[in-house]
Amino acid sequence: MGAKQQTSEDNKKKSLSKRKRALVLFAKLAIIVLTLLAFYTLYLDTKVVAKFEGQRWQVPVQVFGKVDRFKVGDHINFIHIRESLLLNGYKRVNSPTESGEFAASKNRLIIYRRPFDFGNGVTTTDVITIDAKNNVVTQVYLDDQPVNEVALEPILLDRIVPENKEDRVLVPLQSVPEMLLDTLLLVEDRNFYFHSGVSPMGILRAAYSNILAGRTVQGGSTLTQQLVKNMYLTRDKTLTRKINEAIMALLLEYRYSKDQLLEAYINEVYLGQHYANGIYGFGLAAEFYFGKNIAQLSYGQMATLIGVIKGPSYYDPWRHETRTRQRRDLVLRLMLEHELLTKAEFVEAVNLPLSIRKQRRLIKNNLKFPAYLQLV
């Protein structure tokens, strides 16, 4: 009995020794993996910061015409100003109530100026009033207050697209309509302001929906992950890319504010193709699809742009008008259900046509100034 008991105790000691060695080995491997992960995270962090705080995009060179400035006593030609405003996409109305509208009479010009950077930062949407008599300025007002001088938004002659063929018009977050931002978050990432870059519940919810449907019908990526994918990574559907995407999304959320990330997304998201050039960001997409400044979009047009995010080729309104309209109406219905629109606004929006420009090609003003653009 004594020999058997001794053998049993020896076996127990050997078993404990093996477990201890296994635990030590596991701990060492864990430390190695965590160390490598830490160094790799630092590498990705350097990559994230370098681009986000450096030159994020190769922005097309925008060539503008002369900035018209007027003060009391200056000569002014209302006919010339009206033509310039129309050429610049402004809409003539009886009484301007929205950005991008103007009204003109014999002796008074009222312009609801769009946001623009005259060199001192982006201006707000201001109402400019110019009174004149015998083609001479008698008074100028900015938001009904007399001022010394007012400046009008110049005409965009052309954009010189960089070699990467990414065409975009950068817009600051404050220039984006609040309704567009609210709808974007509603459709793409409802918990954007509450997660840290990755949403486990969103991934589980998407997986559940996809299993029920038997195909991919919903994505689990947050808006920050979409930004990472578009800005830093390829579209390859591999495990390595998804891991990088998650880590970089967490890093972005740690380093930058939600508003900074949202503004970057607004300017980065791919929204269509203009022949060889890609259309990136809502600023250019508003002009590309509707011939409008982003501040002038209707509710239906905002819904169309947000709907297009899911698949710019699949929801190309020039080729697939019916499916694009169905997608727009789905977004409008979500806006109604979440009380972003009233019932009357919803009914009006779904009954309107898409209002897409007749031709895909963007009309350029450089045809009138070939020598000047060649010099530039």
GROMACS .gro file of C-alpha atoms in nm:
model
  376
    1MET     CA    1   0.000   0.000   0.000
    2GLY     CA    2   0.287   0.234   0.084
    3ALA     CA    3   0.450   0.188  -0.259
    4LYS     CA    4   0.122   0.254  -0.441
    5GLN     CA    5   0.058   0.566  -0.235
    6GLN     CA    6   0.409   0.694  -0.309
    7THR     CA    7   0.359   0.632  -0.683
    8SER     CA    8   0.027   0.820  -0.675
    9GLU     CA    9   0.186   1.117  -0.501
   10ASP     CA   10   0.472   1.118  -0.754
   11ASN     CA   11   0.221   1.121  -1.041
   12LYS     CA   12   0.035   1.410  -0.884
   13LYS     CA   13   0.359   1.606  -0.849
   14LYS     CA   14   0.450   1.534  -1.210
   15SER     CA   15   0.103   1.643  -1.324
   16LEU     CA   16   0.126   1.962  -1.121
   17SER     CA   17   0.473   2.025  -1.258
   18LYS     CA   18   0.348   1.981  -1.615
   19ARG     CA   19   0.057   2.218  -1.553
   20LYS     CA   20   0.291   2.471  -1.398
   21ARG     CA   21   0.527   2.449  -1.697
   22ALA     CA   22   0.231   2.481  -1.934
   23LEU     CA   23   0.104   2.788  -1.748
   24VAL     CA   24   0.450   2.944  -1.752
   25LEU     CA   25   0.482   2.874  -2.124
   26PHE     CA   26   0.136   3.017  -2.188
   27ALA     CA   27   0.221   3.326  -1.985
   28LYS     CA   28   0.544   3.375  -2.182
   29LEU     CA   29   0.363   3.334  -2.513
   30ALA     CA   30   0.093   3.578  -2.398
   31ILE     CA   31   0.358   3.834  -2.304
   32ILE     CA   32   0.528   3.791  -2.643
   33VAL     CA   33   0.197   3.825  -2.829
   34LEU     CA   34   0.095   4.130  -2.625
   35THR     CA   35   0.436   4.289  -2.680
   36LEU     CA   36   0.416   4.232  -3.055
   37LEU     CA   37   0.059   4.362  -3.057
   38ALA     CA   38   0.169   4.673  -2.867
   39PHE     CA   39   0.449   4.743  -3.115
   40TYR     CA   40   0.214   4.679  -3.408
   41THR     CA   41  -0.045   4.912  -3.255
   42LEU     CA   42   0.221   5.182  -3.220
   43TYR     CA   43   0.307   5.131  -3.587
   44LEU     CA   44  -0.059   5.169  -3.687
   45ASP     CA   45  -0.092   5.471  -3.458
   46THR     CA   46   0.198   5.640  -3.636
   47LYS     CA   47   0.030   5.565  -3.969
   48VAL     CA   48  -0.304   5.700  -3.849
   49VAL     CA   49  -0.159   6.024  -3.711
   50ALA     CA   50   0.070   6.088  -4.009
   51LYS     CA   51  -0.220   6.097  -4.253
   52PHE     CA   52  -0.493   6.245  -4.034
   53GLU     CA   53  -0.279   6.535  -3.916
   54GLY     CA   54  -0.084   6.571  -4.242
   55GLN     CA   55  -0.210   6.586  -4.597
   56ARG     CA   56  -0.523   6.372  -4.574
   57TRP     CA   57  -0.616   6.414  -4.938
   58GLN     CA   58  -0.464   6.529  -5.263
   59VAL     CA   59  -0.720   6.804  -5.301
   60PRO     CA   60  -0.795   6.928  -5.654
   61VAL     CA   61  -0.670   7.279  -5.723
   62GLN     CA   62  -0.973   7.507  -5.743
   63VAL     CA   63  -0.938   7.799  -5.981
   64PHE     CA   64  -1.175   8.088  -5.905
   65GLY     CA   65  -1.252   8.407  -6.088
   66LYS     CA   66  -1.230   8.755  -5.940
   67VAL     CA   67  -1.387   8.824  -5.600
   68ASP     CA   68  -1.629   9.113  -5.646
   69ARG     CA   69  -1.617   9.356  -5.351
   70PHE     CA   70  -1.840   9.659  -5.314
   71LYS     CA   71  -1.854   9.961  -5.087
   72VAL     CA   72  -2.044  10.287  -5.095
   73GLY     CA   73  -1.951  10.495  -5.401
   74ASP     CA   74  -1.836  10.200  -5.617
   75HIS     CA   75  -1.970  10.152  -5.967
   76ILE     CA   76  -2.190   9.841  -5.999
   77ASN     CA   77  -2.365   9.663  -6.284
   78PHE     CA   78  -2.667   9.469  -6.153
   79ILE     CA   79  -2.709   9.282  -6.483
   80HIS     CA   80  -2.353   9.153  -6.465
   81ILE     CA   81  -2.396   9.051  -6.098
   82ARG     CA   82  -2.720   8.864  -6.174
   83GLU     CA   83  -2.555   8.672  -6.458
   84SER     CA   84  -2.259   8.584  -6.236
   85LEU     CA   85  -2.486   8.459  -5.957
   86LEU     CA   86  -2.686   8.239  -6.195
   87LEU     CA   87  -2.365   8.104  -6.346
   88ASN     CA   88  -2.245   8.024  -5.994
   89GLY     CA   89  -2.554   7.815  -5.918
   90TYR     CA   90  -2.757   8.072  -5.726
   91LYS     CA   91  -3.134   8.070  -5.770
   92ARG     CA   92  -3.334   8.387  -5.834
   93VAL     CA   93  -3.645   8.418  -5.614
   94ASN     CA   94  -3.882   8.690  -5.499
   95SER     CA   95  -3.759   8.680  -5.141
   96PRO     CA   96  -3.442   8.486  -5.043
   97THR     CA   97  -3.497   8.254  -4.746
   98GLU     CA   98  -3.223   7.994  -4.800
   99SER     CA   99  -2.853   7.990  -4.874
  100GLY     CA  100  -2.784   8.016  -5.248
  101GLU     CA  101  -3.084   8.237  -5.336
  102PHE     CA  102  -3.100   8.601  -5.448
  103ALA     CA  103  -3.354   8.865  -5.542
  104ALA     CA  104  -3.296   9.162  -5.771
  105SER     CA  105  -3.486   9.480  -5.852
  106LYS     CA  106  -3.386   9.798  -6.031
  107ASN     CA  107  -3.209   9.954  -5.731
  108ARG     CA  108  -3.163   9.670  -5.482
  109LEU     CA  109  -2.986   9.335  -5.480
  110ILE     CA  110  -3.039   9.085  -5.194
  111ILE     CA  111  -2.811   8.779  -5.183
  112TYR     CA  112  -2.830   8.492  -4.934
  113ARG     CA  113  -2.459   8.415  -4.959
  114ARG     CA  114  -2.335   8.058  -4.928
  115PRO     CA  115  -2.045   7.976  -4.690
  116PHE     CA  116  -1.711   8.051  -4.855
  117ASP     CA  117  -1.349   8.089  -4.753
  118PHE     CA  118  -1.224   8.430  -4.865
  119GLY     CA  119  -0.886   8.365  -4.702
  120ASN     CA  120  -0.978   8.425  -4.339
  121GLY     CA  121  -1.173   8.107  -4.271
  122VAL     CA  122  -1.513   7.991  -4.389
  123THR     CA  123  -1.783   8.257  -4.364
  124THR     CA  124  -2.129   8.184  -4.233
  125THR     CA  125  -2.441   8.204  -4.448
  126ASP     CA  126  -2.504   8.580  -4.459
  127VAL     CA  127  -2.768   8.797  -4.622
  128ILE     CA  128  -2.606   9.073  -4.829
  129THR     CA  129  -2.805   9.375  -4.942
  130ILE     CA  130  -2.671   9.627  -5.195
  131ASP     CA  131  -2.861   9.946  -5.273
  132ALA     CA  132  -2.765  10.146  -5.582
  133LYS     CA  133  -2.875  10.448  -5.781
  134ASN     CA  134  -2.758  10.524  -6.136
  135ASN     CA  135  -2.519  10.224  -6.115
  136VAL     CA  136  -2.346  10.361  -5.806
  137VAL     CA  137  -2.359  10.184  -5.467
  138THR     CA  138  -2.540  10.395  -5.208
  139GLN     CA  139  -2.547  10.149  -4.916
  140VAL     CA  140  -2.434   9.795  -4.830
  141TYR     CA  141  -2.571   9.574  -4.551
  142LEU     CA  142  -2.468   9.244  -4.398
  143ASP     CA  143  -2.757   9.075  -4.214
  144ASP     CA  144  -2.943   9.409  -4.213
  145GLN     CA  145  -2.649   9.590  -4.050
  146PRO     CA  146  -2.465   9.868  -4.244
  147VAL     CA  147  -2.105   9.769  -4.322
  148ASN     CA  148  -1.812   9.923  -4.504
  149GLU     CA  149  -1.775   9.651  -4.765
  150VAL     CA  150  -1.923   9.321  -4.882
  151ALA     CA  151  -1.766   9.041  -5.088
  152LEU     CA  152  -1.949   8.811  -5.328
  153GLU     CA  153  -1.861   8.446  -5.383
  154PRO     CA  154  -1.641   8.416  -5.696
  155ILE     CA  155  -1.716   8.187  -5.989
  156LEU     CA  156  -1.543   7.849  -5.987
  157LEU     CA  157  -1.370   7.823  -6.324
  158ASP     CA  158  -1.228   7.473  -6.291
  159ARG     CA  159  -1.086   7.207  -6.059
  160ILE     CA  160  -0.755   7.051  -6.158
  161VAL     CA  161  -0.786   6.689  -6.043
  162PRO     CA  162  -0.469   6.519  -5.906
  163GLU     CA  163  -0.316   6.208  -6.058
  164ASN     CA  164  -0.504   5.973  -5.823
  165LYS     CA  165  -0.828   6.082  -5.999
  166GLU     CA  166  -1.000   6.159  -5.668
  167ASP     CA  167  -1.216   6.467  -5.717
  168ARG     CA  168  -1.363   6.634  -5.410
  169VAL     CA  169  -1.471   6.969  -5.268
  170LEU     CA  170  -1.379   6.998  -4.901
  171VAL     CA  171  -1.657   7.127  -4.675
  172PRO     CA  172  -1.624   7.212  -4.305
  173LEU     CA  173  -1.870   7.044  -4.070
  174GLN     CA  174  -2.046   7.373  -3.991
  175SER     CA  175  -2.137   7.412  -4.360
  176VAL     CA  176  -2.318   7.077  -4.373
  177PRO     CA  177  -2.697   7.093  -4.315
  178GLU     CA  178  -2.792   6.949  -3.977
  179MET     CA  179  -3.062   6.736  -4.139
  180LEU     CA  180  -2.804   6.568  -4.361
  181LEU     CA  181  -2.583   6.487  -4.061
  182ASP     CA  182  -2.875   6.352  -3.857
  183THR     CA  183  -2.992   6.133  -4.146
  184LEU     CA  184  -2.641   6.007  -4.218
  185LEU     CA  185  -2.598   5.891  -3.860
  186LEU     CA  186  -2.948   5.743  -3.857
  187VAL     CA  187  -2.876   5.527  -4.163
  188GLU     CA  188  -2.506   5.448  -4.124
  189ASP     CA  189  -2.427   5.457  -3.750
  190ARG     CA  190  -2.697   5.544  -3.497
  191ASN     CA  191  -2.462   5.502  -3.199
  192PHE     CA  192  -2.177   5.702  -3.348
  193TYR     CA  193  -2.153   5.941  -3.051
  194PHE     CA  194  -2.168   5.658  -2.797
  195HIS     CA  195  -1.923   5.388  -2.913
  196SER     CA  196  -1.542   5.392  -2.916
  197GLY     CA  197  -1.489   5.305  -3.280
  198VAL     CA  198  -1.611   4.945  -3.282
  199SER     CA  199  -1.964   4.834  -3.192
  200PRO     CA  200  -1.986   4.468  -3.079
  201MET     CA  201  -2.366   4.492  -3.060
  202GLY     CA  202  -2.376   4.630  -3.414
  203ILE     CA  203  -2.165   4.339  -3.538
  204LEU     CA  204  -2.389   4.084  -3.363
  205ARG     CA  205  -2.704   4.254  -3.491
  206ALA     CA  206  -2.569   4.255  -3.848
  207ALA     CA  207  -2.461   3.890  -3.822
  208TYR     CA  208  -2.807   3.791  -3.697
  209SER     CA  209  -2.980   3.979  -3.982
  210ASN     CA  210  -2.747   3.825  -4.241
  211ILE     CA  211  -2.803   3.471  -4.106
  212LEU     CA  212  -3.181   3.520  -4.119
  213ALA     CA  213  -3.163   3.653  -4.475
  214GLY     CA  214  -2.914   3.393  -4.593
  215ARG     CA  215  -2.701   3.667  -4.748
  216THR     CA  216  -2.531   3.993  -4.657
  217VAL     CA  217  -2.806   4.249  -4.602
  218GLN     CA  218  -2.653   4.458  -4.325
  219GLY     CA  219  -2.303   4.564  -4.230
  220GLY     CA  220  -2.168   4.581  -3.877
  221SER     CA  221  -1.904   4.847  -3.940
  222THR     CA  222  -1.927   5.176  -3.755
  223LEU     CA  223  -1.887   5.504  -3.937
  224THR     CA  224  -1.533   5.525  -3.796
  225GLN     CA  225  -1.450   5.183  -3.940
  226GLN     CA  226  -1.587   5.295  -4.277
  227LEU     CA  227  -1.362   5.601  -4.257
  228VAL     CA  228  -1.059   5.379  -4.184
  229LYS     CA  229  -1.143   5.147  -4.473
  230ASN     CA  230  -1.180   5.435  -4.718
  231MET     CA  231  -0.889   5.643  -4.591
  232TYR     CA  232  -0.620   5.390  -4.501
  233LEU     CA  233  -0.699   5.039  -4.624
  234THR     CA  234  -0.801   4.843  -4.931
  235ARG     CA  235  -1.144   4.688  -4.982
  236ASP     CA  236  -1.011   4.331  -4.956
  237LYS     CA  237  -1.242   4.120  -4.741
  238THR     CA  238  -0.976   3.945  -4.534
  239LEU     CA  239  -0.943   3.879  -4.161
  240THR     CA  240  -0.616   4.077  -4.148
  241ARG     CA  241  -0.783   4.385  -4.297
  242LYS     CA  242  -1.075   4.361  -4.053
  243ILE     CA  243  -0.835   4.339  -3.757
  244ASN     CA  244  -0.638   4.641  -3.884
  245GLU     CA  245  -0.964   4.825  -3.941
  246ALA     CA  246  -1.080   4.764  -3.583
  247ILE     CA  247  -0.748   4.866  -3.425
  248MET     CA  248  -0.718   5.182  -3.637
  249ALA     CA  249  -1.079   5.276  -3.563
  250LEU     CA  250  -1.007   5.254  -3.189
  251LEU     CA  251  -0.693   5.465  -3.235
  252LEU     CA  252  -0.881   5.733  -3.431
  253GLU     CA  253  -1.150   5.749  -3.164
  254TYR     CA  254  -0.886   5.779  -2.891
  255ARG     CA  255  -0.695   6.061  -3.061
  256TYR     CA  256  -0.965   6.271  -3.226
  257SER     CA  257  -1.307   6.410  -3.144
  258LYS     CA  258  -1.629   6.274  -3.290
  259ASP     CA  259  -1.682   6.596  -3.485
  260GLN     CA  260  -1.335   6.571  -3.641
  261LEU     CA  261  -1.407   6.214  -3.750
  262LEU     CA  262  -1.750   6.304  -3.884
  263GLU     CA  263  -1.607   6.592  -4.086
  264ALA     CA  264  -1.339   6.362  -4.229
  265TYR     CA  265  -1.605   6.108  -4.328
  266ILE     CA  266  -1.818   6.377  -4.494
  267ASN     CA  267  -1.522   6.462  -4.718
  268GLU     CA  268  -1.387   6.109  -4.769
  269VAL     CA  269  -1.687   5.888  -4.853
  270TYR     CA  270  -1.700   5.762  -5.214
  271LEU     CA  271  -2.025   5.863  -5.384
  272GLY     CA  272  -1.992   5.799  -5.755
  273GLN     CA  273  -1.788   5.812  -6.073
  274HIS     CA  274  -1.753   6.099  -6.319
  275TYR     CA  275  -1.588   5.918  -6.611
  276ALA     CA  276  -1.224   5.864  -6.499
  277ASN     CA  277  -1.260   6.068  -6.179
  278GLY     CA  278  -1.405   5.939  -5.855
  279ILE     CA  279  -1.656   6.159  -5.672
  280TYR     CA  280  -1.555   6.182  -5.306
  281GLY     CA  281  -1.737   6.364  -5.030
  282PHE     CA  282  -2.080   6.523  -5.004
  283GLY     CA  283  -1.955   6.865  -5.116
  284LEU     CA  284  -1.881   6.756  -5.472
  285ALA     CA  285  -2.158   6.493  -5.479
  286ALA     CA  286  -2.420   6.767  -5.429
  287GLU     CA  287  -2.292   6.943  -5.739
  288PHE     CA  288  -2.239   6.621  -5.935
  289TYR     CA  289  -2.588   6.481  -5.888
  290PHE     CA  290  -2.799   6.795  -5.847
  291GLY     CA  291  -2.590   7.093  -5.963
  292LYS     CA  292  -2.627   7.246  -5.615
  293ASN     CA  293  -2.419   7.361  -5.324
  294ILE     CA  294  -2.450   7.126  -5.026
  295ALA     CA  295  -2.637   7.394  -4.829
  296GLN     CA  296  -2.911   7.404  -5.096
  297LEU     CA  297  -3.010   7.036  -5.092
  298SER     CA  298  -3.374   6.939  -5.035
  299TYR     CA  299  -3.471   6.659  -4.797
  300GLY     CA  300  -3.521   6.419  -5.087
  301GLN     CA  301  -3.180   6.503  -5.233
  302MET     CA  302  -3.011   6.448  -4.896
  303ALA     CA  303  -3.185   6.109  -4.874
  304THR     CA  304  -3.065   6.022  -5.224
  305LEU     CA  305  -2.700   6.098  -5.146
  306ILE     CA  306  -2.710   5.902  -4.821
  307GLY     CA  307  -2.881   5.613  -4.998
  308VAL     CA  308  -2.610   5.609  -5.266
  309ILE     CA  309  -2.341   5.536  -5.002
  310LYS     CA  310  -2.450   5.171  -4.994
  311GLY     CA  311  -2.351   5.122  -5.359
  312PRO     CA  312  -2.272   5.417  -5.590
  313SER     CA  313  -2.270   5.193  -5.899
  314TYR     CA  314  -2.578   4.992  -5.802
  315TYR     CA  315  -2.770   5.310  -5.718
  316ASP     CA  316  -2.648   5.515  -6.014
  317PRO     CA  317  -2.952   5.738  -6.085
  318TRP     CA  318  -2.867   5.789  -6.453
  319ARG     CA  319  -2.861   5.413  -6.513
  320HIS     CA  320  -3.096   5.280  -6.244
  321GLU     CA  321  -3.348   5.551  -6.169
  322THR     CA  322  -3.615   5.318  -6.027
  323ARG     CA  323  -3.395   5.140  -5.774
  324THR     CA  324  -3.230   5.470  -5.674
  325ARG     CA  325  -3.572   5.621  -5.610
  326GLN     CA  326  -3.674   5.317  -5.403
  327ARG     CA  327  -3.358   5.356  -5.197
  328ARG     CA  328  -3.426   5.729  -5.151
  329ASP     CA  329  -3.782   5.656  -5.037
  330LEU     CA  330  -3.653   5.399  -4.786
  331VAL     CA  331  -3.424   5.662  -4.633
  332LEU     CA  332  -3.709   5.915  -4.628
  333ARG     CA  333  -3.929   5.659  -4.449
  334LEU     CA  334  -3.660   5.616  -4.183
  335MET     CA  335  -3.647   5.995  -4.145
  336LEU     CA  336  -4.023   5.999  -4.091
  337GLU     CA  337  -4.020   5.709  -3.842
  338HIS     CA  338  -3.752   5.882  -3.634
  339GLU     CA  339  -3.932   6.218  -3.650
  340LEU     CA  340  -3.673   6.398  -3.860
  341LEU     CA  341  -3.954   6.478  -4.105
  342THR     CA  342  -4.319   6.558  -4.056
  343LYS     CA  343  -4.582   6.354  -4.241
  344ALA     CA  344  -4.642   6.646  -4.480
  345GLU     CA  345  -4.269   6.684  -4.555
  346PHE     CA  346  -4.238   6.310  -4.614
  347VAL     CA  347  -4.533   6.298  -4.854
  348GLU     CA  348  -4.401   6.596  -5.047
  349ALA     CA  349  -4.048   6.448  -5.072
  350VAL     CA  350  -4.150   6.097  -5.189
  351ASN     CA  351  -4.377   6.243  -5.457
  352LEU     CA  352  -4.100   6.452  -5.609
  353PRO     CA  353  -3.872   6.321  -5.888
  354LEU     CA  354  -3.505   6.255  -5.814
  355SER     CA  355  -3.417   6.593  -5.973
  356ILE     CA  356  -3.086   6.459  -6.102
  357ARG     CA  357  -2.897   6.670  -6.356
  358LYS     CA  358  -2.985   6.572  -6.712
  359GLN     CA  359  -2.627   6.496  -6.810
  360ARG     CA  360  -2.361   6.315  -6.610
  361ARG     CA  361  -2.080   6.538  -6.738
  362LEU     CA  362  -2.004   6.834  -6.513
  363ILE     CA  363  -2.015   7.154  -6.714
  364LYS     CA  364  -1.698   7.357  -6.673
  365ASN     CA  365  -1.653   7.729  -6.707
  366ASN     CA  366  -1.298   7.683  -6.831
  367LEU     CA  367  -1.427   7.665  -7.189
  368LYS     CA  368  -1.465   8.043  -7.169
  369PHE     CA  369  -1.113   8.097  -7.037
  370PRO     CA  370  -0.884   7.846  -7.216
  371ALA     CA  371  -0.575   8.069  -7.217
  372TYR     CA  372  -0.608   8.153  -6.849
  373LEU     CA  373  -0.653   7.788  -6.745
  374GLN     CA  374  -0.361   7.683  -6.965
  375LEU     CA  375  -0.145   7.941  -6.789
  376VAL     CA  376  -0.257   7.812  -6.448
   0.00000   0.00000   0.00000
